[in-house]
Amino acid sequence: MGVTVKDVARLAGVSTATVSRALRGFESVDPEIRRQVLDAANRLNYVASPAAAALSTGRAGSIGIITPYTDRLSFQRMFTGIERETRATGTDALIYCTGDPSDTHPVPPHKRLARRVDGFLVLSLSADSPDLQQILQLGMPVTMFGSMGPWTSSVSIDDRGGAAAATEHLIELGHRRIGVIYGREAHDPAVLEYQRHLGFRDAMARGGLAVDDALIAGGDFTLAGGARAMTRLLDGDPPTAVFAFSDEMAYGAIQTMRSRGLEPGRDVAVIGYDGHEISGVLDLSTIAVPYERIGAALAAKLLADIDHPGQERSATELPVELVVRGSTRPAPSV
Amino acid sequence: MGVTVKDVARLAGVSTATVSRALRGFESVDPEIRRQVLDAANRLNYVASPAAAALSTGRAGSIGIITPYTDRLSFQRMFTGIERETRATGTDALIYCTGDPSDTHPVPPHKRLARRVDGFLVLSLSADSPDLQQILQLGMPVTMFGSMGPWTSSVSIDDRGGAAAATEHLIELGHRRIGVIYGREAHDPAVLEYQRHLGFRDAMARGGLAVDDALIAGGDFTLAGGARAMTRLLDGDPPTAVFAFSDEMAYGAIQTMRSRGLEPGRDVAVIGYDGHEISGVLDLSTIAVPYERIGAALAAKLLADIDHPGQERSATELPVELVVRGSTRPAPSV
DNA sequence: CTGAAAGCGCTAACAA
DNA sequence: TTGTTAGCGCTTTCAG
């Protein structure tokens, strides 16, 4: 079931080795012969078996993406960037979602992907995650987003600076009681989220403001979680401004506000983080993160590392940008 | 570079054939021997090479997803459902985006994926697409979303009914001048979009209303496109209600309205189609489509077709549901 | 129930 | 420049 090199070789009247060489564009093939081979391959509609090629060369021709979630807008945007790069090189991308640990078949990524890919893209995984450790031990090229360290190449953003910029923006507007909706507890300094906490504290300290733990709530990086967190904040002694560590959590916060007749910017200022397109519709201020570019940079770097092993590790930092919209307006003069 | 069956066989003191059988859970293996093999495999941290297995069995252990876009929320939600199914069976999913034809390497999907996957999931591809034809000719299992026909198994929704329900809802609210924001021109009856047009016309006819072509604008299924379409509608003799064929286009429409000081529901009624979570935040009425379930059903069906070839083709239809929110309120009594 | 041996389809040395 | 010949690591008859 399938036409093989042999068939092409026979039709073209050459050996299988020549077919292989011609089809992969080796210089050392007589142009006339190459034409014949290409012709025969086309006529037979031949496509080389990737499995056989992989077995023979030891290269899988694909990369693995390890991510804790596939249903966030930031992942979607990064994937779009990744896909753009991989398609151009004919590489394919296998997505491995580490998701909730309550999985049906919790086969760890390094087991499932080890021999199936030539390298890994690791997105937003905590540096002390056992999965990560296992992957690093594989000794394959790895490029990471959202975690730094000398072990691997990485692409990152100035997350601490971005969080500080968001916070400073609120402070400059006159806010003193500033709430925070974070994602998950992050005790690992290598995780972006941790950097956001630091950036927030940086700015608060610079503004001479105390951080009130009662104004800090977790939103699990989801819309629903953001809504719950905002409920908690409003049920207490509410802040006049809220900084959500992701746009999606900010959407949830806005939903909660609206359900109580409160208007973002008028009653409570809200700023998000991510800069998704939809935030413009909600008139949400945010820190714009170039996820598509991040994805493309990650993929490009990994593919280069795969093609040129023993390369220097490199770290790229992409800029973020404060986008001011209607959801952050001056605090009502008390 | 890598431990192989041979290593395991040696350590366990059996043949490679037995290792293979034991590891794949064949009944015909002595329990004691199986234990030894598993033990040896674990100790060596053995993972079978998928390439070798694929070459040997002729099965790739993966499926291909053909989709014209990866950056729509509906795709993201379907993928989440697909991933859930494939992960449970250890299958992996290769995404092939047919994207814009202006691609760098427009290697057609059937060439790129043919021998790499055991079957295809085809999402929202027009039935007369040449890509589709080629894929069908491969003779592999295919399951489609958004297109019907006796050729393949499919999962679909009552799209005509859903569009009619949305339109009827607007009519019942008293609207007479109803605008439409569609995605792309769809001349193929097998495409969902076409069904939405039909559903819209069904309802208009039942309501005794004429369809005004000046009130129909294309929005390319994107937020920005929706915004442009709404601009066009408002610049003419504006409708009192707008039915956008996707939530994302509705978001764009809302953005245009807000930028002109118009409020959805108060000034112009707006209804979308998809039922994404964020629509709740925007208080957007919509037709809820169970994309996660669709994705899971698609994958489950394809995997079953792969495991049991010569199966009957089947067609599943999942329900959609009208969700009424603040963006659709009675028309201002004229 | 287990082992020996023959491939699966391709690529890579090595000769010619 | 091209052909011959071994494998790559696994599965799978076919004997035993």
XYZ file of C-alpha atoms (C1' of nucleotides) in Angstrom:
700
model
C 0.000 0.000 0.000
C 2.179 2.802 -1.186
C 4.778 3.565 -3.788
C 8.331 3.365 -2.527
C 11.787 4.507 -3.558
C 12.193 1.260 -5.405
C 9.294 1.974 -7.672
C 10.638 5.390 -8.470
C 14.129 3.982 -8.995
C 12.837 1.378 -11.383
C 10.803 3.839 -13.415
C 13.665 6.312 -13.567
C 16.147 3.595 -14.316
C 18.511 4.469 -11.462
C 19.327 3.178 -8.000
C 17.368 3.972 -4.887
C 20.320 5.904 -3.520
C 20.218 8.218 -6.487
C 16.516 8.702 -6.070
C 17.032 9.621 -2.462
C 19.768 12.068 -3.343
C 17.915 13.626 -6.228
C 14.738 14.093 -4.257
C 16.544 15.787 -1.421
C 18.233 18.181 -3.766
C 21.834 17.078 -3.412
C 24.196 18.982 -5.638
C 26.033 15.875 -6.656
C 23.357 14.643 -9.005
C 23.481 14.982 -12.744
C 20.829 17.504 -13.763
C 19.510 15.230 -16.444
C 19.176 12.335 -14.034
C 17.565 14.560 -11.458
C 14.954 15.558 -13.957
C 14.189 11.955 -14.723
C 13.865 11.100 -11.073
C 11.645 14.058 -10.290
C 9.574 13.150 -13.269
C 9.172 9.555 -12.205
C 8.379 10.581 -8.635
C 5.735 12.967 -9.831
C 4.229 10.493 -12.166
C 3.950 7.933 -9.401
C 2.819 10.553 -6.932
C 5.588 9.475 -4.657
C 5.956 10.798 -1.132
C 8.782 9.486 1.010
C 7.783 7.734 4.191
C 8.717 10.011 7.050
C 8.922 7.054 9.387
C 11.508 5.304 7.271
C 13.472 8.492 6.785
C 13.376 9.206 10.480
C 14.523 5.730 11.339
C 17.333 5.960 8.901
C 18.593 9.440 9.681
C 17.793 9.489 13.327
C 15.955 12.756 12.879
C 12.250 12.949 13.443
C 11.535 16.083 11.454
C 9.313 17.462 14.133
C 9.407 19.460 17.318
C 7.434 19.127 20.511
C 5.593 21.935 22.241
C 5.155 21.442 25.959
C 2.558 23.700 27.446
C 0.363 23.564 30.506
C -2.647 24.815 28.578
C -3.962 25.046 25.050
C -7.043 27.087 25.751
C -5.543 30.432 26.563
C -5.394 33.190 24.018
C -1.701 33.643 24.673
C -1.028 30.044 23.664
C -3.121 30.403 20.585
C -1.172 33.455 19.540
C 2.186 31.839 20.216
C 1.166 28.783 18.274
C 0.267 30.912 15.299
C 3.804 32.269 15.346
C 5.333 28.836 15.802
C 3.302 27.369 13.009
C 4.430 30.049 10.624
C 8.056 29.072 11.198
C 7.667 25.330 11.198
C 5.543 25.210 8.107
C 8.182 27.039 6.153
C 10.688 24.296 6.932
C 8.355 21.342 6.612
C 8.793 20.522 10.265
C 5.761 19.535 12.180
C 4.807 20.465 15.650
C 3.426 18.098 18.241
C 1.559 19.742 21.043
C 1.878 18.107 24.399
C -0.389 19.610 26.985
C 0.671 18.882 30.540
C -2.783 20.111 31.527
C -4.473 19.149 34.707
C -2.722 16.316 36.486
C -6.061 14.542 36.664
C -5.428 13.212 33.210
C -6.534 9.933 31.810
C -3.116 8.828 30.697
C -0.511 10.873 32.435
C 2.370 9.700 30.316
C 5.059 12.261 30.991
C 6.108 14.323 28.003
C 9.655 13.078 27.901
C 8.398 9.532 27.502
C 5.844 10.355 24.932
C 7.879 12.676 22.793
C 11.477 11.732 23.452
C 12.117 9.785 20.291
C 9.459 11.452 18.263
C 10.885 14.948 18.087
C 14.213 16.637 17.509
C 13.788 19.298 20.129
C 11.409 20.978 22.509
C 9.686 24.274 22.956
C 8.770 24.726 26.573
C 6.139 27.316 27.303
C 5.534 28.769 30.734
C 6.588 25.716 32.660
C 7.906 26.237 36.122
C 11.637 25.619 36.284
C 11.275 23.188 39.131
C 8.685 21.118 37.331
C 9.788 17.485 37.220
C 8.659 17.313 33.608
C 11.107 20.034 32.744
C 13.959 18.319 34.527
C 13.330 15.124 32.627
C 13.231 16.933 29.337
C 16.464 18.740 29.999
C 18.115 15.443 30.825
C 17.255 14.172 27.391
C 20.073 16.353 26.141
C 18.052 17.592 23.198
C 17.801 21.185 22.053
C 15.282 23.055 24.138
C 14.048 26.603 23.872
C 11.980 28.084 26.608
C 9.532 30.867 27.047
C 8.922 32.323 30.409
C 11.780 30.899 32.267
C 15.378 31.832 32.266
C 18.544 30.184 33.300
C 21.725 29.272 31.569
C 20.616 25.740 30.663
C 18.792 26.530 27.497
C 18.092 29.107 24.883
C 15.142 31.251 25.720
C 12.848 33.962 24.524
C 11.308 36.161 27.133
C 9.774 39.506 27.822
C 10.559 42.174 30.361
C 7.826 40.934 32.598
C 8.972 42.683 35.708
C 9.186 45.934 33.844
C 5.802 45.413 32.256
C 4.117 44.757 35.573
C 5.807 47.780 37.052
C 4.633 49.931 34.160
C 1.056 48.798 34.650
C 1.207 49.500 38.354
C 2.879 52.860 37.916
C 0.208 53.839 35.459
C -2.420 53.212 38.130
C -0.427 55.061 40.741
C 0.031 58.046 38.468
C -3.703 58.174 38.035
C -3.928 58.730 41.741
C -4.865 55.276 42.913
C -3.722 54.215 46.356
C -5.727 51.062 46.999
C -4.565 48.844 44.198
C -5.750 45.260 43.988
C -4.072 42.413 42.152
C -5.535 39.376 40.443
C -2.750 36.884 39.920
C -2.870 33.460 38.313
C -1.434 30.762 40.482
C 0.956 30.823 43.365
C 4.431 31.091 41.922
C 7.281 30.508 44.245
C 9.716 30.008 41.452
C 11.626 33.144 40.447
C 12.090 31.725 36.963
C 8.382 31.887 36.239
C 7.002 34.932 34.519
C 4.264 35.231 37.048
C 6.771 35.687 39.804
C 8.339 38.513 37.870
C 4.981 40.203 37.643
C 4.661 40.093 41.389
C 8.089 41.631 41.704
C 7.313 44.334 39.188
C 4.121 45.171 41.043
C 6.003 45.446 44.315
C 8.744 47.489 42.704
C 6.264 50.086 41.579
C 4.329 50.106 44.831
C 7.533 50.644 46.769
C 8.637 53.404 44.464
C 5.258 55.043 44.922
C 5.561 54.732 48.671
C 2.510 52.491 48.847
C 2.045 49.464 51.058
C 0.911 46.185 49.543
C -2.304 45.064 51.165
C -2.605 41.282 51.097
C -6.360 41.538 51.408
C -6.365 43.103 47.958
C -4.609 40.183 46.295
C -6.670 37.352 44.852
C -5.926 34.384 42.638
C -7.796 33.956 39.376
C -6.184 30.850 37.903
C -5.548 32.630 34.606
C -9.094 31.990 33.477
C -12.011 34.262 32.787
C -14.173 32.530 35.371
C -11.355 32.677 37.889
C -10.924 36.381 37.277
C -14.625 36.879 37.859
C -14.430 35.033 41.161
C -11.379 36.960 42.254
C -13.092 40.247 41.541
C -16.089 39.121 43.537
C -13.811 38.504 46.469
C -12.155 41.882 46.112
C -15.429 43.761 45.843
C -16.969 41.902 48.754
C -14.216 43.133 51.022
C -13.130 46.727 51.357
C -12.773 47.224 47.602
C -9.757 48.667 45.823
C -10.100 51.654 43.517
C -7.986 49.982 40.868
C -7.211 46.400 39.910
C -4.258 44.981 38.025
C -5.057 41.573 36.536
C -2.062 39.485 35.525
C -3.798 38.402 32.324
C -6.339 39.952 30.016
C -8.604 36.962 30.353
C -8.791 37.383 34.110
C -9.464 41.063 33.535
C -12.406 40.119 31.307
C -13.784 38.103 34.193
C -13.256 41.007 36.548
C -15.132 43.283 34.189
C -17.953 40.783 33.983
C -18.292 40.779 37.744
C -18.260 44.550 37.842
C -20.912 44.898 35.178
C -23.125 42.405 36.947
C -23.024 44.780 39.917
C -23.631 47.857 37.856
C -20.045 49.017 38.133
C -18.234 50.420 35.141
C -14.512 49.819 34.514
C -12.668 53.108 34.551
C -15.502 54.996 36.162
C -16.000 52.998 39.347
C -12.920 50.850 39.510
C -9.945 51.138 37.208
C -8.867 47.882 35.580
C -5.731 47.018 33.698
C -4.858 43.653 32.193
C -1.776 42.010 30.786
C -1.362 40.425 27.311
C -2.823 42.859 24.857
C -5.213 40.526 23.086
C -7.252 41.956 20.268
C -10.517 41.612 22.130
C -9.285 43.897 24.879
C -9.765 46.749 22.462
C -13.458 45.969 22.261
C -13.747 45.995 26.030
C -11.774 49.230 26.139
C -9.386 47.534 28.529
C -5.992 49.043 29.261
C -3.281 46.432 29.154
C 0.346 45.561 28.642
C 0.732 44.412 25.049
C 2.813 41.265 24.681
C 3.916 40.252 21.170
C 3.001 36.575 21.478
C 3.045 35.884 17.752
C 6.569 37.219 17.535
C 7.534 35.271 20.617
C 6.254 32.063 19.064
C 8.072 32.699 15.814
C 11.287 33.555 17.643
C 11.052 30.442 19.783
C 10.579 28.202 16.795
C 13.268 29.861 14.723
C 15.748 29.516 17.543
C 14.943 25.882 18.154
C 15.155 24.976 14.497
C 18.529 26.683 14.313
C 19.725 24.809 17.384
C 18.634 21.555 15.803
C 20.388 22.285 12.555
C 23.569 23.509 14.189
C 24.144 21.546 17.358
C 26.700 22.819 19.800
C 25.466 26.322 19.189
C 25.785 28.932 21.889
C 22.767 29.226 24.082
C 21.102 32.556 23.546
C 18.519 34.643 25.328
C 16.265 37.056 23.504
C 14.076 39.569 25.227
C 11.139 41.101 23.403
C 9.565 44.381 24.484
C 6.162 44.897 26.017
C 4.153 48.056 25.820
C 1.623 49.863 27.956
C -1.657 50.429 26.126
C -3.923 52.935 27.822
C -7.644 52.723 27.215
C -10.855 53.702 28.877
C -10.685 51.209 31.704
C -8.063 53.257 33.491
C -9.197 56.728 34.326
C -8.274 59.019 37.210
C -9.576 57.929 40.586
C -12.717 59.719 41.715
C -11.416 62.604 43.776
C -12.360 61.619 47.308
C 22.107 7.298 21.360
C 19.162 5.503 22.802
C 18.277 2.259 24.442
C 16.603 -0.227 22.130
C 14.582 -3.414 22.355
C 17.771 -5.354 22.230
C 19.047 -3.786 25.402
C 15.829 -4.562 27.167
C 15.799 -8.082 25.792
C 19.311 -8.709 26.992
C 18.649 -7.365 30.464
C 15.428 -9.313 30.778
C 16.999 -12.433 29.371
C 14.412 -12.886 26.623
C 14.119 -12.250 22.900
C 13.233 -8.936 21.339
C 9.986 -10.429 20.125
C 8.952 -11.165 23.662
C 9.866 -7.680 24.771
C 7.723 -6.235 22.042
C 4.813 -8.446 22.983
C 5.122 -7.841 26.695
C 5.364 -4.096 26.351
C 2.292 -3.911 24.210
C 0.297 -5.934 26.678
C -0.314 -9.063 24.666
C -2.189 -11.709 26.578
C 0.038 -14.449 25.355
C 2.920 -13.589 27.630
C 3.754 -15.379 30.813
C 2.956 -13.024 33.701
C 6.302 -13.654 35.290
C 8.155 -12.902 32.092
C 6.089 -9.822 31.533
C 7.080 -8.554 34.931
C 10.728 -9.067 34.155
C 10.443 -7.263 30.851
C 8.564 -4.327 32.313
C 11.101 -4.164 35.024
C 14.020 -4.125 32.641
C 12.326 -1.532 30.453
C 11.743 0.706 33.407
C 15.209 0.318 34.709
C 16.640 1.288 31.352
C 14.082 4.023 30.896
C 13.164 2.482 27.611
C 10.816 4.166 25.174
C 10.078 2.462 21.879
C 10.988 4.417 18.788
C 7.743 5.510 17.180
C 9.449 5.748 13.817
C 10.564 2.155 13.904
C 7.186 0.991 15.122
C 5.464 2.987 12.429
C 7.699 1.605 9.745
C 7.132 -1.880 10.949
C 3.393 -1.788 11.472
C 2.506 0.660 8.767
C 0.613 2.757 11.260
C 1.802 6.228 12.095
C 0.102 6.617 15.422
C -1.035 10.095 14.624
C -3.820 11.984 12.932
C -3.785 15.105 10.810
C -5.970 18.128 11.344
C -6.598 20.160 8.232
C -7.937 23.584 8.944
C -7.930 26.880 7.107
C -7.138 28.817 10.298
C -5.642 28.307 13.711
C -6.341 31.712 15.123
C -10.052 31.583 15.583
C -11.613 30.850 18.898
C -13.722 28.123 17.371
C -10.621 26.266 16.244
C -9.052 26.645 19.630
C -12.097 25.167 21.288
C -12.322 22.280 18.840
C -8.662 21.536 19.308
C -9.141 21.361 23.040
C -11.747 18.670 22.485
C -9.612 16.821 19.976
C -6.600 16.901 22.224
C -8.574 15.396 25.065
C -9.422 12.372 22.928
C -6.081 11.863 21.281
C -4.098 12.164 24.451
C -6.103 9.407 26.041
C -5.049 7.040 23.271
C -1.487 8.211 22.916
C -2.149 9.386 19.395
C -0.676 12.654 18.371
C -2.228 15.328 16.289
C -0.507 17.195 13.506
C -2.058 20.499 12.613
C -1.893 21.437 8.992
C -3.088 24.942 8.358
C -4.081 25.542 4.758
C -4.006 29.228 5.653
C -3.623 31.953 3.137
C -2.538 30.647 -0.240
C 0.298 33.175 -0.150
C 2.276 30.706 1.892
C 5.990 30.261 1.846
C 5.884 26.568 1.108
C 2.527 25.624 -0.190
C 3.098 21.905 0.000
C -0.395 20.505 -0.219
C -1.583 18.680 2.863
C -1.976 15.332 1.184
C 1.677 15.358 0.218
C 2.874 16.516 3.532
C 0.755 14.319 5.725
C -0.085 11.340 3.571
C 2.282 8.824 5.076
C 2.649 10.540 8.363
C -0.848 10.062 9.684
C -3.471 7.341 9.862
C -6.410 9.562 9.109
C -7.635 13.092 8.751
C -9.872 15.499 10.524
C -11.073 18.121 8.105
C -12.432 21.293 9.623
C -14.554 23.781 7.722
C -13.035 23.114 4.344
C -15.161 23.754 1.347
C -16.232 20.516 -0.311
C -14.945 21.632 -3.678
C -11.525 22.486 -2.329
C -8.860 20.679 -4.345
C -7.032 19.887 -1.109
C -10.076 18.018 0.076
C -10.370 16.055 -3.127
C -6.775 14.940 -2.902
C -7.179 13.882 0.681
C -10.254 11.858 -0.062
C -8.411 10.087 -2.861
C -5.853 8.888 -0.380
C -8.430 6.388 0.738
C -7.711 7.005 4.398
C -10.287 7.486 7.108
C -11.534 11.048 7.134
C -13.959 12.762 9.447
C -15.265 16.165 8.604
C -16.766 19.073 10.399
C -18.878 21.490 8.555
C -19.475 19.605 5.425
C -21.747 16.759 4.670
C -21.940 14.202 1.989
C -21.863 10.466 1.893
C -18.125 10.224 1.333
C -17.002 10.460 4.889
C -18.055 10.377 8.478
C -18.955 13.765 9.799
C -19.927 15.748 12.827
C -22.008 18.791 12.269
C -24.459 21.179 13.809
C -27.869 22.334 12.762
C -26.461 25.434 11.262
C -29.435 26.351 9.190
C -31.671 25.994 12.196
C -29.320 28.003 14.366
C -29.169 30.865 11.921
C -32.923 30.812 11.588
C -33.309 30.900 15.360
C -31.039 33.928 15.629
C -32.938 35.722 12.906
C -36.314 34.829 14.311
C -35.255 36.148 17.665
C -34.519 39.513 16.079
C -37.788 39.479 14.188
C -39.749 38.664 17.301
C -38.190 41.668 18.972
C -39.806 43.756 16.290
C -36.871 44.335 13.998
C -37.573 44.775 10.320
C -34.316 46.112 8.963
C -31.951 43.279 9.769
C -28.361 43.392 8.625
C -26.025 40.449 8.195
C -22.283 40.211 8.615
C -21.137 37.045 6.920
C -17.631 35.616 6.628
C -16.658 34.816 3.091
C -18.659 34.191 -0.006
C -19.803 30.615 0.124
C -21.226 29.155 -3.015
C -20.871 25.619 -1.796
C -23.982 24.232 -0.116
C -21.818 21.866 1.896
C -20.196 24.699 3.787
C -21.657 25.729 7.107
C -21.634 29.336 6.097
C -23.961 28.616 3.245
C -26.348 26.988 5.655
C -26.340 30.112 7.767
C -27.358 32.151 4.780
C -30.168 29.725 4.113
C -31.310 29.796 7.726
C -31.353 33.570 7.674
C -33.419 33.605 4.522
C -35.754 30.941 5.878
C -36.567 33.093 8.871
C -36.869 36.297 6.884
C -39.273 34.615 4.495
C -41.328 33.187 7.323
C -41.480 36.651 8.847
C -42.595 38.124 5.569
C -39.498 40.285 5.369
C -37.468 41.060 2.285
C -33.732 40.570 2.327
C -32.001 43.839 1.561
C -28.653 43.227 -0.093
C -27.437 46.628 1.033
C -27.600 45.329 4.581
C -25.283 42.381 3.945
C -21.562 42.822 4.455
C -18.594 40.481 4.574
C -16.387 40.402 7.651
C -13.918 37.644 6.800
C -14.597 35.915 10.124
C -12.226 38.244 11.921
C -12.731 40.901 14.538
C -11.230 43.588 12.345
C -13.353 42.428 9.433
C -16.468 42.608 11.560
C -15.571 46.128 12.547
C -15.175 47.143 8.919
C -18.422 45.488 7.932
C -20.275 47.343 10.668
C -18.761 50.594 9.493
C -20.145 49.935 6.069
C -23.588 49.094 7.432
C -23.746 52.168 9.627
C -22.516 54.446 6.896
C -25.437 53.469 4.731
C -29.042 53.494 5.798
C -28.364 51.519 8.966
C -30.230 48.419 10.107
C -31.864 48.282 13.524
C -30.402 44.844 14.173
C -27.371 42.929 12.979
C -26.751 39.208 12.846
C -23.029 38.420 12.683
C -22.140 34.927 11.496
C -19.455 34.634 14.158
C -18.960 36.027 17.626
C -15.602 37.448 16.688
C -17.131 39.499 13.893
C -19.802 40.612 16.352
C -17.049 41.832 18.679
C -15.725 43.935 15.844
C -19.194 45.258 15.133
C -19.569 46.232 18.768
C -16.238 47.988 18.682
C -17.342 50.074 15.730
C -20.595 50.907 17.456
C -18.920 51.981 20.678
C -16.501 54.161 18.777
C -19.533 56.016 17.484
C -21.219 56.198 20.823
C -23.753 53.553 19.952
C -24.696 50.892 22.455
C -25.500 47.298 21.436
C -29.053 46.462 22.391
C -30.039 50.067 22.916
C -29.191 51.582 19.546
C -28.677 48.573 17.342
C -29.379 45.011 18.362
C -26.526 42.595 17.756
C -26.435 38.831 17.824
C -23.439 36.633 17.150
C -22.836 32.981 16.458
C -20.524 30.608 18.370
C -21.158 31.208 22.040
C -17.623 31.868 23.157
C -17.067 32.570 26.811
C -16.048 36.161 26.228
C -19.397 36.941 24.667
C -20.811 36.817 28.158
C -18.581 39.699 29.187
C -19.739 41.757 26.226
C -23.329 40.847 27.035
C -23.649 39.580 23.487
C -26.571 37.381 22.478
C -25.438 34.445 20.410
C -26.011 30.928 19.192
C -24.005 28.626 21.428
C -22.061 25.984 19.521
C -20.492 23.143 21.505
C -17.101 23.243 19.817
C -15.301 21.271 22.513
C -17.816 18.472 22.151
C -17.566 18.695 18.388
C -13.802 18.313 18.558
C -14.024 15.372 20.895
C -16.667 13.699 18.747
C -14.634 14.229 15.593
C -11.538 12.697 17.125
C -13.391 9.809 18.714
C -15.041 8.961 15.433
C -11.826 9.124 13.463
C -9.950 6.990 15.944
C -12.725 4.421 15.784
C -12.631 4.454 11.995
C -8.906 3.879 12.098
C -9.198 1.005 14.519
C -12.075 -0.618 12.709
C -11.674 -0.054 9.009
C -14.586 -0.760 6.754
C -16.866 0.772 9.327
C -20.104 2.364 8.257
C -19.843 6.071 7.617
C -21.797 7.958 10.191
C -23.092 11.469 10.597
C -23.617 13.045 13.979
C -25.405 16.301 14.521
C -24.912 18.252 17.709
C -27.417 20.841 18.925
C -26.945 24.588 19.057
C -28.754 26.901 21.404
C -29.959 30.479 21.384
C -28.503 32.501 24.239
C -30.271 35.793 24.826
C -28.342 38.606 26.466
C -28.429 42.375 26.655
C -27.317 43.016 23.102
C -30.718 42.094 21.772
C -33.498 44.215 23.163
C -36.783 45.288 21.612
C -36.464 47.764 18.786
C -37.079 51.375 19.759
C -40.773 51.862 19.010
C -40.750 54.017 15.921
C 4.235 -19.372 25.240
C 8.793 -18.051 23.196
C 12.681 -17.433 19.825
C 14.869 -16.879 15.203
C 14.819 -14.410 11.243
C 12.904 -11.677 7.709
C 11.518 -7.469 6.548
C 9.110 -2.274 6.810
C 11.284 2.094 3.425
C 14.719 4.864 3.624
C 19.664 6.717 4.015
C 24.732 6.519 4.432
C 29.172 4.451 3.812
C 31.956 2.669 0.774
C 33.328 1.341 -3.756
C 33.411 1.796 -8.445
C 28.589 11.050 -10.151
C 26.339 6.582 -9.239
C 25.432 1.858 -7.421
C 25.941 -1.736 -3.763
C 25.269 -2.976 0.644
C 24.270 -2.573 5.281
C 21.744 -1.217 8.626
C 18.103 2.246 11.596
C 14.635 -0.267 15.698
C 10.734 -2.412 15.720
C 7.112 -6.061 14.595
C 5.643 -10.347 12.889
C 5.302 -14.615 10.709
C 6.740 -19.193 11.379
C 8.739 -22.805 13.903
C 9.603 -24.941 18.128
